[in-house]
Amino acid sequence: MFDPERDPGRPVLGIDPGVSRCGYGAIAGRGPDVRVLTCGVIRTDPGEPLPVRLGRLADELDALLDDVAPVVLAVERVLFQANVRTAMSVGQASGLALAGAARRNIPVAQYSPNEVKLAITGHGGADKVQVQAMVARLLRLPELPRPPDVADALALALCHRSGATVRDARARAT
């Protein structure tokens, strides 16, 4: 997998999946030179039929993957969700992102929300505002990234970039 220390200029794309709101954030660079390449939210109209919404989301994700050309895709993994509708929505959006990456031979890394919070804030139980504040600080942004979906996507990319060297060293050692 990608080692950001050897090639810090190559982008990492984070995706916070959802059908109504899908956050994305691409970063590149290393240490104090890490910077945001692009970030935002892909929105779909809840009044449209689900297949139409998924088709639009797939098109937007495909365009994003082509534009950013990330070296790796970091996607939030849902381990447990009390709300079945939310779990289905996140799963469907996540599947579209994973399929888009697979069609382009882009490696995928998945992280649970707690893993991301721990990597970014030092506390796995951090709230949304704490994540937004730390993402803004790490990326030297003038304000908190909003909505939280954007902060979560940037946090996913930061989480992967910060841990890739350790993971790669472990993989080489085994």
CSV table of C-alpha atoms in Angstrom, one decimal:
chain,number,residue,atom,x,y,z
A,1,MET,CA,0.0,0.0,0.0
A,2,PHE,CA,0.9,3.7,-0.4
A,3,ASP,CA,3.7,5.1,1.8
A,4,PRO,CA,3.1,8.9,2.2
A,5,GLU,CA,6.6,9.4,3.4
A,6,ARG,CA,8.1,8.3,0.1
A,7,ASP,CA,5.6,10.2,-2.1
A,8,PRO,CA,3.9,12.9,-0.2
A,9,GLY,CA,2.6,14.7,-3.3
A,10,ARG,CA,0.2,11.9,-4.2
A,11,PRO,CA,-3.4,12.5,-3.0
A,12,VAL,CA,-5.3,10.5,-0.4
A,13,LEU,CA,-9.1,10.8,-0.8
A,14,GLY,CA,-11.4,10.4,2.2
A,15,ILE,CA,-15.1,9.5,1.7
A,16,ASP,CA,-17.7,9.9,4.5
A,17,PRO,CA,-20.4,7.8,2.8
A,18,GLY,CA,-24.1,8.6,2.7
A,19,VAL,CA,-26.9,8.8,0.1
A,20,SER,CA,-28.3,12.2,1.2
A,21,ARG,CA,-24.9,13.7,2.0
A,22,CYS,CA,-21.6,12.1,1.0
A,23,GLY,CA,-18.6,14.0,2.3
A,24,TYR,CA,-15.3,14.0,0.5
A,25,GLY,CA,-11.9,15.5,1.1
A,26,ALA,CA,-8.5,15.0,-0.7
A,27,ILE,CA,-5.2,15.9,0.9
A,28,ALA,CA,-1.6,15.8,-0.2
A,29,GLY,CA,1.7,16.6,1.4
A,30,ARG,CA,3.5,15.6,4.5
A,31,GLY,CA,3.7,17.0,8.1
A,32,PRO,CA,3.3,20.8,8.1
A,33,ASP,CA,3.1,20.8,4.3
A,34,VAL,CA,-0.1,18.7,4.2
A,35,ARG,CA,-2.8,20.6,2.3
A,36,VAL,CA,-6.4,20.3,1.1
A,37,LEU,CA,-6.7,19.7,-2.6
A,38,THR,CA,-10.5,19.6,-2.7
A,39,CYS,CA,-13.4,19.0,-0.3
A,40,GLY,CA,-17.1,19.2,-0.2
A,41,VAL,CA,-20.4,17.3,-0.1
A,42,ILE,CA,-22.3,15.4,-2.8
A,43,ARG,CA,-26.0,15.9,-2.1
A,44,THR,CA,-28.9,14.0,-3.5
A,45,ASP,CA,-32.6,14.9,-3.4
A,46,PRO,CA,-34.5,12.8,-0.8
A,47,GLY,CA,-37.6,13.3,-2.9
A,48,GLU,CA,-36.2,11.4,-5.8
A,49,PRO,CA,-36.4,7.6,-6.1
A,50,LEU,CA,-33.5,5.7,-4.5
A,51,PRO,CA,-32.1,4.3,-7.9
A,52,VAL,CA,-32.0,7.8,-9.3
A,53,ARG,CA,-30.1,9.1,-6.2
A,54,LEU,CA,-27.7,6.2,-6.3
A,55,GLY,CA,-27.0,6.8,-10.0
A,56,ARG,CA,-26.3,10.4,-9.4
A,57,LEU,CA,-24.0,9.6,-6.5
A,58,ALA,CA,-22.2,7.0,-8.5
A,59,ASP,CA,-21.6,9.5,-11.3
A,60,GLU,CA,-20.4,12.2,-8.9
A,61,LEU,CA,-18.0,9.8,-7.1
A,62,ASP,CA,-16.7,8.5,-10.5
A,63,ALA,CA,-16.0,12.1,-11.6
A,64,LEU,CA,-14.3,12.8,-8.2
A,65,LEU,CA,-12.1,9.7,-8.5
A,66,ASP,CA,-11.1,10.7,-12.0
A,67,ASP,CA,-10.4,14.4,-11.1
A,68,VAL,CA,-8.4,13.6,-7.9
A,69,ALA,CA,-6.7,10.4,-9.1
A,70,PRO,CA,-6.0,9.4,-5.5
A,71,VAL,CA,-3.3,6.9,-4.7
A,72,VAL,CA,-5.6,5.5,-2.0
A,73,LEU,CA,-9.2,5.8,-1.0
A,74,ALA,CA,-10.0,6.0,2.7
A,75,VAL,CA,-13.7,5.2,3.5
A,76,GLU,CA,-15.6,5.1,6.7
A,77,ARG,CA,-16.6,1.6,7.7
A,78,VAL,CA,-19.8,1.1,9.6
A,79,LEU,CA,-19.5,-1.6,12.2
A,80,PHE,CA,-22.8,-1.0,14.0
A,81,GLN,CA,-25.8,1.3,13.4
A,82,ALA,CA,-29.0,1.3,15.5
A,83,ASN,CA,-30.9,2.9,12.6
A,84,VAL,CA,-31.4,0.3,9.9
A,85,ARG,CA,-32.2,3.0,7.2
A,86,THR,CA,-29.0,4.9,8.0
A,87,ALA,CA,-27.0,1.7,7.9
A,88,MET,CA,-28.4,0.8,4.5
A,89,SER,CA,-27.8,4.3,3.1
A,90,VAL,CA,-24.2,4.3,4.3
A,91,GLY,CA,-23.6,0.8,3.0
A,92,GLN,CA,-25.0,1.7,-0.4
A,93,ALA,CA,-22.9,4.8,-0.7
A,94,SER,CA,-19.9,3.0,0.6
A,95,GLY,CA,-20.3,0.3,-2.0
A,96,LEU,CA,-20.5,2.8,-4.8
A,97,ALA,CA,-17.2,4.4,-3.6
A,98,LEU,CA,-15.5,1.0,-3.3
A,99,ALA,CA,-16.7,-0.1,-6.7
A,100,GLY,CA,-15.4,3.1,-8.3
A,101,ALA,CA,-12.0,2.6,-6.7
A,102,ALA,CA,-11.9,-1.1,-7.8
A,103,ARG,CA,-12.6,-0.1,-11.4
A,104,ARG,CA,-9.6,2.2,-11.3
A,105,ASN,CA,-7.3,-0.1,-9.4
A,106,ILE,CA,-7.2,2.3,-6.5
A,107,PRO,CA,-6.4,0.6,-3.1
A,108,VAL,CA,-9.0,1.1,-0.4
A,109,ALA,CA,-8.5,1.5,3.3
A,110,GLN,CA,-11.5,1.4,5.6
A,111,TYR,CA,-11.6,2.9,9.1
A,112,SER,CA,-14.3,2.8,11.8
A,113,PRO,CA,-15.4,6.2,13.2
A,114,ASN,CA,-13.7,5.4,16.5
A,115,GLU,CA,-10.4,4.6,14.7
A,116,VAL,CA,-10.6,8.0,12.9
A,117,LYS,CA,-11.5,9.9,16.1
A,118,LEU,CA,-8.6,8.3,18.0
A,119,ALA,CA,-6.1,9.0,15.2
A,120,ILE,CA,-7.2,12.7,14.8
A,121,THR,CA,-8.1,13.8,18.3
A,122,GLY,CA,-6.4,11.2,20.5
A,123,HIS,CA,-9.9,10.1,21.9
A,124,GLY,CA,-12.1,7.5,20.2
A,125,GLY,CA,-15.2,9.0,21.7
A,126,ALA,CA,-14.6,12.6,20.4
A,127,ASP,CA,-17.7,14.5,19.3
A,128,LYS,CA,-18.2,16.1,15.8
A,129,VAL,CA,-17.0,19.6,17.0
A,130,GLN,CA,-13.8,18.1,18.4
A,131,VAL,CA,-13.1,16.3,15.1
A,132,GLN,CA,-13.9,19.5,13.1
A,133,ALA,CA,-11.6,21.6,15.3
A,134,MET,CA,-8.7,19.2,15.1
A,135,VAL,CA,-9.0,18.8,11.3
A,136,ALA,CA,-9.0,22.6,11.0
A,137,ARG,CA,-5.9,22.8,13.2
A,138,LEU,CA,-4.0,20.0,11.4
A,139,LEU,CA,-4.8,21.4,8.0
A,140,ARG,CA,-4.4,25.1,9.1
A,141,LEU,CA,-7.8,26.0,7.8
A,142,PRO,CA,-9.2,29.4,8.7
A,143,GLU,CA,-12.5,28.0,10.0
A,144,LEU,CA,-14.0,24.7,10.9
A,145,PRO,CA,-14.8,22.5,7.9
A,146,ARG,CA,-18.6,22.4,7.4
A,147,PRO,CA,-20.7,20.5,7.3
A,148,PRO,CA,-19.4,17.7,9.6
A,149,ASP,CA,-19.4,15.3,6.6
A,150,VAL,CA,-16.5,17.3,5.1
A,151,ALA,CA,-14.6,17.3,8.3
A,152,ASP,CA,-15.1,13.5,8.6
A,153,ALA,CA,-13.9,12.9,5.0
A,154,LEU,CA,-10.8,15.0,5.6
A,155,ALA,CA,-10.3,13.2,8.9
A,156,LEU,CA,-10.4,9.9,7.1
A,157,ALA,CA,-7.7,11.0,4.7
A,158,LEU,CA,-5.6,12.4,7.5
A,159,CYS,CA,-6.0,9.1,9.5
A,160,HIS,CA,-4.8,7.1,6.5
A,161,ARG,CA,-1.9,9.4,5.7
A,162,SER,CA,-0.7,9.4,9.4
A,163,GLY,CA,-0.9,5.7,9.8
A,164,ALA,CA,0.2,4.4,6.3
A,165,THR,CA,3.9,4.3,7.2
A,166,VAL,CA,3.3,2.2,10.3
A,167,ARG,CA,1.0,-0.2,8.4
A,168,ASP,CA,3.4,-0.5,5.5
A,169,ALA,CA,6.3,-1.3,7.9
A,170,ARG,CA,4.2,-4.0,9.6
A,171,ALA,CA,3.2,-5.5,6.2
A,172,ARG,CA,6.8,-5.7,5.1
A,173,ALA,CA,7.8,-7.3,8.4
A,174,THR,CA,5.3,-10.2,8.1
